[in-house]
C-alpha positions in Angstrom: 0.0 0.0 0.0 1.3 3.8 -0.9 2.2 5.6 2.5 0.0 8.1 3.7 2.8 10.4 5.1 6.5 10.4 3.5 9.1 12.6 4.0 11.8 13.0 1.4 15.4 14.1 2.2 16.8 16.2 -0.7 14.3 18.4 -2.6 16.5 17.4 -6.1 15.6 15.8 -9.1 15.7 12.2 -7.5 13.4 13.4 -4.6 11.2 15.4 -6.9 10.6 12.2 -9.5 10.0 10.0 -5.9 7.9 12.9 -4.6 5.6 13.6 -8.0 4.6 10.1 -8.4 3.8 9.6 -4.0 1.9 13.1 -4.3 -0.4 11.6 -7.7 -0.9 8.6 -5.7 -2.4 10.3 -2.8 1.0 10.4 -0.1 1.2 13.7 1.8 4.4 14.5 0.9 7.2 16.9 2.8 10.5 18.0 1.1 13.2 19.1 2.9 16.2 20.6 0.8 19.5 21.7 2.9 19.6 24.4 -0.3 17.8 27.9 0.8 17.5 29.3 -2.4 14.3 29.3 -4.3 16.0 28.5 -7.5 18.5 26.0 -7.4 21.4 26.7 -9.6 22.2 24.1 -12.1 25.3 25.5 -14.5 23.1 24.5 -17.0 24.7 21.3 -17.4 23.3 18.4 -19.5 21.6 14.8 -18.2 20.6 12.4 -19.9 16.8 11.2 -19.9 16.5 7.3 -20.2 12.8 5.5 -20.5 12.4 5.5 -16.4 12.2 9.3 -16.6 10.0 9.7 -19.5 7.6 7.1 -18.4 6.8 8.4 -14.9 7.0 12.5 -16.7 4.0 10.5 -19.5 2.3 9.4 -16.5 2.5 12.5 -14.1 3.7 15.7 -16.0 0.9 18.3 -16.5 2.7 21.1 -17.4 2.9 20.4 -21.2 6.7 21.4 -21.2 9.4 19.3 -23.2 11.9 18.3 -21.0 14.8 17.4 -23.6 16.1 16.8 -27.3 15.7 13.8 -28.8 19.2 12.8 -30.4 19.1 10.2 -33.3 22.5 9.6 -34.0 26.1 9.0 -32.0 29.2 10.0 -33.7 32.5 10.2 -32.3 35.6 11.8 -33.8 39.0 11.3 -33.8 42.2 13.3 -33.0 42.4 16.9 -34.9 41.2 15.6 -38.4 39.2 12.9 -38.6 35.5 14.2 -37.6 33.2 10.9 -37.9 35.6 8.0 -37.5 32.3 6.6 -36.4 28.0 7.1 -37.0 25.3 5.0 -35.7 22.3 5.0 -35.0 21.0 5.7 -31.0 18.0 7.7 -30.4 18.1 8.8 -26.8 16.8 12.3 -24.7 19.9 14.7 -23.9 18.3 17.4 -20.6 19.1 20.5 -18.9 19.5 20.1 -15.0 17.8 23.1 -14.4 14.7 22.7 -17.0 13.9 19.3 -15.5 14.6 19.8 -11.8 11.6 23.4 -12.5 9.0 21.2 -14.4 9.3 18.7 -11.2 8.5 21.4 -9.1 5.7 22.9 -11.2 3.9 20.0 -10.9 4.9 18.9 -7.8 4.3 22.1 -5.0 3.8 24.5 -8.1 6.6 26.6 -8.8 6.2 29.5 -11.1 9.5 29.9 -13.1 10.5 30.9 -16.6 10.4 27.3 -17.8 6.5 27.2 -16.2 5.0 30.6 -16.0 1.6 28.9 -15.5 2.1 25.9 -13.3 -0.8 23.0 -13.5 -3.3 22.9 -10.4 -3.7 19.8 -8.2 -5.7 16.9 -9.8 -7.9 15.1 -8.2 -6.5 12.4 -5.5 -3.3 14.3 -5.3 -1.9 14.5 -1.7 -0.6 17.2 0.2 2.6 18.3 -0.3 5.3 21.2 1.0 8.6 21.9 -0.3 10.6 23.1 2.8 13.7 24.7 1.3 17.2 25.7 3.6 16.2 22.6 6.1 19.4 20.7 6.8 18.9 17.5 8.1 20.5 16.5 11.9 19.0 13.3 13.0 16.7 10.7 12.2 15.3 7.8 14.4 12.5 5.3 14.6 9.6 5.0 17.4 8.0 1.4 16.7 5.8 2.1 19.0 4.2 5.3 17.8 1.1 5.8 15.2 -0.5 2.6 16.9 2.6 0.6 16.9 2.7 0.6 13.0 5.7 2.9 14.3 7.2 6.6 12.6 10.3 7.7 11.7 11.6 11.0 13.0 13.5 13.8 11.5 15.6 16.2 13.1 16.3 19.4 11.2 17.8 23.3 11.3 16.6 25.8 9.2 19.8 27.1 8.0 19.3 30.6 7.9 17.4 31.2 11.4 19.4 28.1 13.4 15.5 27.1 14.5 15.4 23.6 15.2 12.4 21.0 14.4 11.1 17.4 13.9 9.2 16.3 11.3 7.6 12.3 11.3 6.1 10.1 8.9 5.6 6.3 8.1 8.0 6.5 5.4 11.7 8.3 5.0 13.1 8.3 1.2 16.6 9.9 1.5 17.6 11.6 -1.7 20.3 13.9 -0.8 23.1 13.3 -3.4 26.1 11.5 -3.4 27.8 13.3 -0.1 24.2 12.2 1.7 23.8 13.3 4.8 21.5 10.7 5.8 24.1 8.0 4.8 26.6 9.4 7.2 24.3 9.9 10.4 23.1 5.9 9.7 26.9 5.5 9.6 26.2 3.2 6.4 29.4 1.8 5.2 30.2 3.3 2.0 32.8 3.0 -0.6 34.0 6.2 -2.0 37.0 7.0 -4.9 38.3 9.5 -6.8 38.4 8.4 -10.2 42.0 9.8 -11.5 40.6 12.5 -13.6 38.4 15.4 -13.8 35.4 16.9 -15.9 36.0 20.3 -16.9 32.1 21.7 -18.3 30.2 24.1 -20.3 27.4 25.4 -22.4 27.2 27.3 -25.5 24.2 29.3 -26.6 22.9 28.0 -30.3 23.2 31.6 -31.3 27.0 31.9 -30.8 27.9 29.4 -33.2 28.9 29.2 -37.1 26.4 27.4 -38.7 28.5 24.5 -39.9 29.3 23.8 -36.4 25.6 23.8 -35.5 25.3 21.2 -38.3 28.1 19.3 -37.2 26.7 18.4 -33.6 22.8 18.8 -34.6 20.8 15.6 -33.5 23.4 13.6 -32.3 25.7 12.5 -28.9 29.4 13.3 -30.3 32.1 12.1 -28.9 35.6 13.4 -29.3 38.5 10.9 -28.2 42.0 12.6 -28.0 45.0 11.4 -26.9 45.0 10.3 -23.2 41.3 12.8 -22.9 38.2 12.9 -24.2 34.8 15.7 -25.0 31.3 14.3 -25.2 28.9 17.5 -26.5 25.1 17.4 -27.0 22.4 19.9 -27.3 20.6 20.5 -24.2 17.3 22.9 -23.8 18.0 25.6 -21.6 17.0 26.3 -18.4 13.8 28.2 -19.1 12.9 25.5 -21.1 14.0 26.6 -25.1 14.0 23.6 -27.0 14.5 25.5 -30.8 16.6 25.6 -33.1 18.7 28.8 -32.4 17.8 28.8 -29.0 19.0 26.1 -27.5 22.5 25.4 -25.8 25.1 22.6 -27.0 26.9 21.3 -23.5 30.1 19.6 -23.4 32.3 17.9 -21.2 36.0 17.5 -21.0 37.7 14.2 -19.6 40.9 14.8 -18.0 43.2 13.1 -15.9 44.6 14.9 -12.7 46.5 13.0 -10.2 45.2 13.4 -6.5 47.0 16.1 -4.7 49.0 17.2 -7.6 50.0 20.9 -7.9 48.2 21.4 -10.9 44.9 20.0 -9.1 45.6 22.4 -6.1 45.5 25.2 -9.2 42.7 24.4 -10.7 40.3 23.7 -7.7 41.5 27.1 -6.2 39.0 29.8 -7.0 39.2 33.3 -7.9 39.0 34.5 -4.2 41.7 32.2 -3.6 39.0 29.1 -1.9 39.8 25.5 -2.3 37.2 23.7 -3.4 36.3 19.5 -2.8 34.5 18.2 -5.2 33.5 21.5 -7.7 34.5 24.8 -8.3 31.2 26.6 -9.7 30.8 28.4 -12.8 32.2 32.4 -12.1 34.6 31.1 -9.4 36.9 29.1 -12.1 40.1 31.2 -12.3 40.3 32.1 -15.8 44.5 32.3 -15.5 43.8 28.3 -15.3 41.3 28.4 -17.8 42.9 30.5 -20.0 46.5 27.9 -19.7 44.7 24.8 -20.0 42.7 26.1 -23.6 46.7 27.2 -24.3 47.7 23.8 -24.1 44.7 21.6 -25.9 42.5 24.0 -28.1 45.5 22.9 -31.4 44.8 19.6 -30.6 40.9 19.9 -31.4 39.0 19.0 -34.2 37.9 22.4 -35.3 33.9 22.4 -34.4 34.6 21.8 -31.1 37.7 24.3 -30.6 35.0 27.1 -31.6 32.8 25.8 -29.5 34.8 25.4 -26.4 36.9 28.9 -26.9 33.1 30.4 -27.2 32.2 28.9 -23.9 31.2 32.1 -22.1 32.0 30.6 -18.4 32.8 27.1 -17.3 32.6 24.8 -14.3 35.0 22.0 -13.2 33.9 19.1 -11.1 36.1 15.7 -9.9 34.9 12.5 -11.2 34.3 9.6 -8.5 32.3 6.8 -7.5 30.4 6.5 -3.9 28.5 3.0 -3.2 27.1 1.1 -0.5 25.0 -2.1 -0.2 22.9 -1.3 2.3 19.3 0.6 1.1 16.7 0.2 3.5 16.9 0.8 7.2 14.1 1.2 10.5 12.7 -2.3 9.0 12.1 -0.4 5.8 11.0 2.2 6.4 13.8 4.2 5.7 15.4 3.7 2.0 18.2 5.3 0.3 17.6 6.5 -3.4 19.3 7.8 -6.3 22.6 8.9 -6.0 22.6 8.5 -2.2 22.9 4.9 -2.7 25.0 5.1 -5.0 26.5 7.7 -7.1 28.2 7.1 -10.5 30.7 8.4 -12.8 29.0 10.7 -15.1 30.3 9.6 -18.5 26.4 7.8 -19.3 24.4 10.4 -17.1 22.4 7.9 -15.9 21.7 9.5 -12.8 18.5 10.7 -12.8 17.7 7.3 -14.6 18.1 5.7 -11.3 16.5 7.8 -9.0 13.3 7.3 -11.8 14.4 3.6 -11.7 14.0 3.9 -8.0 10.9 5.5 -7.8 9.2 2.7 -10.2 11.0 0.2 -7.9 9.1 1.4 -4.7 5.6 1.7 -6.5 5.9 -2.4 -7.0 7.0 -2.8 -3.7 4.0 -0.5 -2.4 1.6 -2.3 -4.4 2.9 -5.5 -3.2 4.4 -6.7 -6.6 8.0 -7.6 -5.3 9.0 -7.8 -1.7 11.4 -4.5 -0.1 14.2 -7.4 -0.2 13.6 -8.0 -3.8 13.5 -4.3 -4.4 16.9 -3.7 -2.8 18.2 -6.8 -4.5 17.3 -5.0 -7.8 19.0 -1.4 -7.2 22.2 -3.0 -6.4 21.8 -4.7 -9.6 21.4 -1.8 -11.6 24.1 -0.2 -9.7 27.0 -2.7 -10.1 26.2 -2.8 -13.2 26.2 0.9 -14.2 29.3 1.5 -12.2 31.2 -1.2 -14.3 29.6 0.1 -17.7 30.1 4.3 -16.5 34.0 2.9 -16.0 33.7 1.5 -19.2 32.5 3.9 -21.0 35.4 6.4 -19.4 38.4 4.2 -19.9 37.8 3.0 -23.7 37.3 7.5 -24.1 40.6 7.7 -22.5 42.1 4.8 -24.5 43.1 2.7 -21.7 42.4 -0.5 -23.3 43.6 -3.1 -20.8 41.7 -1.7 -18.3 38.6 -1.4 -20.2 38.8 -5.7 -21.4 38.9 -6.6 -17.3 36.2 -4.3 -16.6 34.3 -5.8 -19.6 35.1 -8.8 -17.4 34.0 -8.1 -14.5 30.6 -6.6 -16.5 29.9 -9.7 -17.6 30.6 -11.8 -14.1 28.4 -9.2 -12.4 25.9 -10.2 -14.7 26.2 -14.1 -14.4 26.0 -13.9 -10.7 23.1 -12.0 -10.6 21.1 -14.4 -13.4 22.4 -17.3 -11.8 21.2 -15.9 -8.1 24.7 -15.6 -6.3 24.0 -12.1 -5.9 
């Protein structure tokens, strides 16, 4: 049976999928997002959209609003010269952070924005719900005893620009607050967490800025650029408010790098321009533009020409360190506590399937609420998907940065992953 009360921990796109489809099902629904600002800030980076997302935004979505571009074709080129060593056919839906995380809110607490001036009303047999923004989360518990022994869970929290302190209880706890979750860490869940050896630098280019041979050149496809030792992948995204036409929209890109752990040139580039180190991300604006500026120096000869214009036309750029976090543990407080999306377990970004899981997740939970499958089956499922998208994000990363001995025992280890889990070992 769906809950009646939930709470969700992390008011992002994987608590806003889990939250749409519990507040169409009738749950009364409370968010509460550590971030205080109304918007959240995206960089406009790109996500993919795989067939979880677009069948719960089919089922729930009232706004009308496309949420990406369909892509028909991936193409990769090669070194300086060669542009399409390589063209196939693979229709998939390239997203912008920021469009999809406002058309969650629209429908789900109904957030005006630019990407949903007019956002839908409540339908009939939706449940309550309230987005609680700048909440950061400081405990949670569980009272078996409470709500006539059919027992809550509790959740401590500080509103993080007054210090006021509060508790919030429902029957059911989703936690969905990223890969550095908070929730993991007070449950003291063992975790596995690694740096992966490189970095992504990232960036968007309006439509409007580029030559139109260059627009042709990446129009309706996933392009990937492999260099030596580095690789791009570049896509057109909508933007933020929602523009999905031609001329309008932004093509995103991101650069594969390697950068040793505690090298000097990694204490460079994650040092902002007010002299901050910064752990996992330095934002967009903050990147020093001396770095910027030496590391286009050093690479832009080495770029096929479209994507040199496009990545000396990048207007400002983010940078972000790639890793893994992972833990085999989901459901806690006899289940009534579950980790989901990428606080379970967080991938490296090179398939953006991220948001796929948290939908993946969501779907996962509606079986287990209408009592299709079991919570143990459930969790025996997401760690499924997970092994198996870690191996194939590492993949997917080491044949772009043409380490091919490391990508055949990976393909290995794929494929033993597999076998275990059809033959019941895991």
């Amino acid at each position: 049976m769906v809950p009646e009360s939930v709470i969700i921990i992390g008011g992002s796109v994987a608590g806003l999928l889990q939250g749409l489809q519990l507040k169409r099902q009738g749950s009364n629904v409370i968010v509460l997002e550590q971030d205080p600002s109304k918007d959240r800030h995206s960089h406009e980076s790109g996500v993919s959209i795989g067939p979880s997302v677009v069948a719960l935004l089919d089922k729930y979505d009232a706004t009308g609003r496309p949420a990406a571009i369909p892509t028909e074709y991936l193409s990769a080129a090669w070194r300086r010269n060669h542009l399409r060593v390589a063209n196939t056919r693979w229709r998939h839906h390239m997203s912008n952070w920021g469009c999809l995380y406002l058309i969650l809110r629209a429908n789900f607490d109904g957030l005006a924005s630019a990407a949903v001036p007019h956002p839908p009303g409540p339908k009939r047999g939706d449940g309550d719900v309230d987005y609680r923004p700048g909440k950061q989360v400081t405990g949670v518990r569980y009272d078996q005893t409470a709500n006539g022994g059919k027992g809550l869970v509790e959740v401590d929290y500080v509103d993080v620009t007054t210090g006021a302190t509060e508790t919030a209880r429902a029957g059911m706890v989703l936690a969905a607050d990223g890969v550095h979750s908070t929730v993991r860490r007070l449950l003291q869940v063992p975790t596995r967490k690694e740096y992966a050896g490189y970095i992504g630098w990232r960036g968007t280019v309006p439509e409007k800025l580029l030559s139109a041979s260059t627009v042709e050149y990446f129009e309706n496809r996933l392009n990937f650029t492999l260099l030596r030792g580095t690789y791009f992948i570049s896509y057109f995204i909508p933007t933020e408010q929602g523009h999905v036409e031609p001329g309008k929209r932004l093509l995103n890109w991101v650069w594969y790098y390697f950068l040793p752990e505690g090298s000097p040139e990694m204490a460079r580039i994650f040092t902002d321009i007010h002299g901050k180190v910064h752990p996992n991300t330095v934002p967009q604006g903050l990147v020093d533009p001396e770095v910027w500026r030496a590391q286009l120096a050093a690479h832009l000869p080495k770029m096929t020409a479209p994507l040199a214009e496009v990545v000396s036309l990048t207007p400002r750029v983010f940078v972000t360190k790639v890793g893994e976090a992972q833990c085999s543990t989901a459901s806690f407080f006899e289940d009534r506590l579950v980790l989901v999306g990428d606080a379970f377990t967080g991938f490296r970004s090179h398939l953006g399937k991220a948001s796929e899981q948290a939908a993946q997740h969501a779907l996962q939970m509606d079986r287990v609420w209408r009592g299709e499958i079991t919570q143990r089956e459930r969790d025996r499922e997401a760690r499924f998907y997970a092994e198996r998208l870690i191996l194939l994000n590492r993949l997917i990363g080491f044949m772009g940065l043409g380490l091919w001995w490391t990508v055949l025992k990976t393909g290995v280890a794929y494929l033993w992953v597999v076998l275990g889990y059809k033959l019941g070992f895991a």
